[in-house]
Amino acid sequence: MSDLLAGRADAAAGLAVHGADAVDGSAPASVRAALVAAGLPARLAAKDPTLWGPEAEATARARLGWLDTHERSRELLPQLAELTEELADLDHVVLAGTGGSALAPEVLARALGRPLTVLDTTDPGQVRAALTERLGRTVVVVAGNSADAVETDSVRRAYWQAFLDAGMSEAEIARHFVVVTDPGSPLEALADELGVVVIQSDPEVGGRYAALTAFGLVPAALAGVPVADLLDDAGAVADALGRDRDNPGLALGAALATAATTGRATVALVSDGTGLDGLGEWAEQLLAESTGKVGQGVLPVVVESPDAPGATGPDVLTVGYGGALGPGVAPGPADVAVNGPLGAQFLTWQYATAIAAAVLDVDPFDQPDVAESREHTARLLAAGPPPAESPSATDGAIEVYAPAGAPADLAGALRWLLDGLGDDGYLAVTAYLDRWADAAVAGLRPLLARAAARPVTFGWGPRYLHSTGQYHKGGPRAGSHLQVTGAVTDDLPVPGRPYTFGDLQAAQAAGDRRALADRGRPVLRLHLTERAAGVAQLLDAAGRTLT
């Protein structure tokens, strides 16, 4: 990694990008110079929809509002202040949403130390735990556009029933819900039918670019985040985004594109410890879903620390992120460091991702492969419970479902999966478990990354389907997959549906496996028959057997 203070930083309005010039200079020809020569900085700032080719033009024309949505979002501030005051007695804020509708508010709350319960899960234990926490003081923000998006709709139904069971009338229940959606959406129609307050989002902004719209601001404001500051910070950096110099978005975008086109398409995202924890998970979705398609893309990997396995490597661009730094304070160890306030970070990363997508010649605003797993899930639910599968082996609290050609036992199947990565593959670990109670399973990522010496990602199912799932199905066909599922001992019905949360979670995991198998990717499933014991056993196996 380079000495980031030694080179020139692209800085504007308190946000600085260090190290980008060195990355750009490592290429045979300067990507940044080519972008400037083509007028891309000014053209993107002016919302030119032709930057990503004729096939993407129609989508881009309708989805470039993120460039100035921070200005329009100011109109929401009086409404948010009034809503926050009206609901001041409801201090347990729950967000039911998926993708960018969940990740942006979560990073806002985490980075600024405000409590927010995000439910983008179908795990019955996690949903039940949320339902039992201060129900009478809970407000549920339902975010999205479709009235039947399965995770969001299921959580909405569970809370509505819980309020009914607590003795509330439907009029009383309506006060405990806020809907955030685009104008004229099916979810808006449902909210009107239920008598729930609706706050409209910016229809010119897609989900993963919607951090500074109502999708990000409403739950954050209810959780106590000073959202006006976010808009101020975004507005301050926006003026730099049309410039050829001192343009942090251009610097970051050119560095990402340079790396992706010169053998470093894996981007390790690491917090430098100066604040903004959780920004990596948001940027992970932005990069993966915007660039991972038509067989190419940037593979983002959120790593635990600068010295964690996978944080560096010959085919890795290490990008550090954090809050604003004082004069003369060195950024954390990374190839590129992005430091500044959160509102400016959002806009800069979005601009950079759009720049990188233009170089890669992909549409940054669509997600053509996301729907496939969802369609498989719907078919599985409609067909009823599938026949029970027989594991290839059982080892303690872990059932092994090894793919054809793999060893049947736990250690052998894991070793086979890692050995199959070769010199250019990566491993994606996905846990369809309780993100709170089973949090320790995330420790698999660094253990397997150390054993494989290849990129290893970690995601929670079904969250990852709306995040990195697009890359895993539409990006380079180089991924191998480890899916971890777990037994459900205390299931929870989905009110008004013929299935439970446990059924839904199992169908989503099975649908995901089918979508990956259809692409010829190896998938090893490990099922924990007792979750706590199984997680401990799996971590032990990864630590002992695979080193």
Short mmCIF file of N, CA, C and O in Angstrom, two decimals, residues 74 77 217 225-233:
data_model
loop_
_atom_site.label_atom_id
_atom_site.label_comp_id
_atom_site.label_asym_id
_atom_site.label_seq_id
_atom_site.Cartn_x
_atom_site.Cartn_y
_atom_site.Cartn_z
N ARG A 74 -35.05 18.29 0.97
CA ARG A 74 -35.23 19.34 1.99
C ARG A 74 -36.72 19.63 2.21
O ARG A 74 -37.11 20.07 3.30
N LEU A 77 -38.19 17.94 5.26
CA LEU A 77 -37.75 18.22 6.62
C LEU A 77 -38.88 18.69 7.55
O LEU A 77 -38.99 18.20 8.68
N LEU A 217 -34.19 8.72 4.85
CA LEU A 217 -34.36 9.79 5.84
C LEU A 217 -35.48 9.54 6.84
O LEU A 217 -35.36 9.92 8.02
N VAL A 225 -31.72 10.57 14.08
CA VAL A 225 -30.58 11.03 13.28
C VAL A 225 -30.86 12.46 12.79
O VAL A 225 -31.95 12.73 12.28
N PRO A 226 -29.90 13.38 12.91
CA PRO A 226 -30.09 14.75 12.40
C PRO A 226 -29.96 14.77 10.87
O PRO A 226 -28.89 15.04 10.32
N VAL A 227 -31.05 14.48 10.19
CA VAL A 227 -30.98 14.25 8.75
C VAL A 227 -30.69 15.52 7.96
O VAL A 227 -30.15 15.45 6.85
N ALA A 228 -31.00 16.69 8.48
CA ALA A 228 -30.69 17.92 7.76
C ALA A 228 -29.19 18.06 7.54
O ALA A 228 -28.74 18.56 6.50
N ASP A 229 -28.40 17.60 8.50
CA ASP A 229 -26.94 17.65 8.36
C ASP A 229 -26.47 16.80 7.19
O ASP A 229 -25.52 17.16 6.48
N LEU A 230 -27.11 15.64 6.99
CA LEU A 230 -26.74 14.78 5.87
C LEU A 230 -26.96 15.49 4.54
O LEU A 230 -26.12 15.41 3.64
N LEU A 231 -28.08 16.17 4.41
CA LEU A 231 -28.37 16.88 3.18
C LEU A 231 -27.41 18.04 2.97
O LEU A 231 -26.98 18.32 1.85
N ASP A 232 -27.05 18.71 4.07
CA ASP A 232 -26.07 19.80 3.97
C ASP A 232 -24.73 19.28 3.46
O ASP A 232 -24.10 19.89 2.58
N ASP A 233 -24.29 18.15 4.00
CA ASP A 233 -22.99 17.60 3.62
C ASP A 233 -23.00 17.13 2.16
O ASP A 233 -22.02 17.30 1.44
#
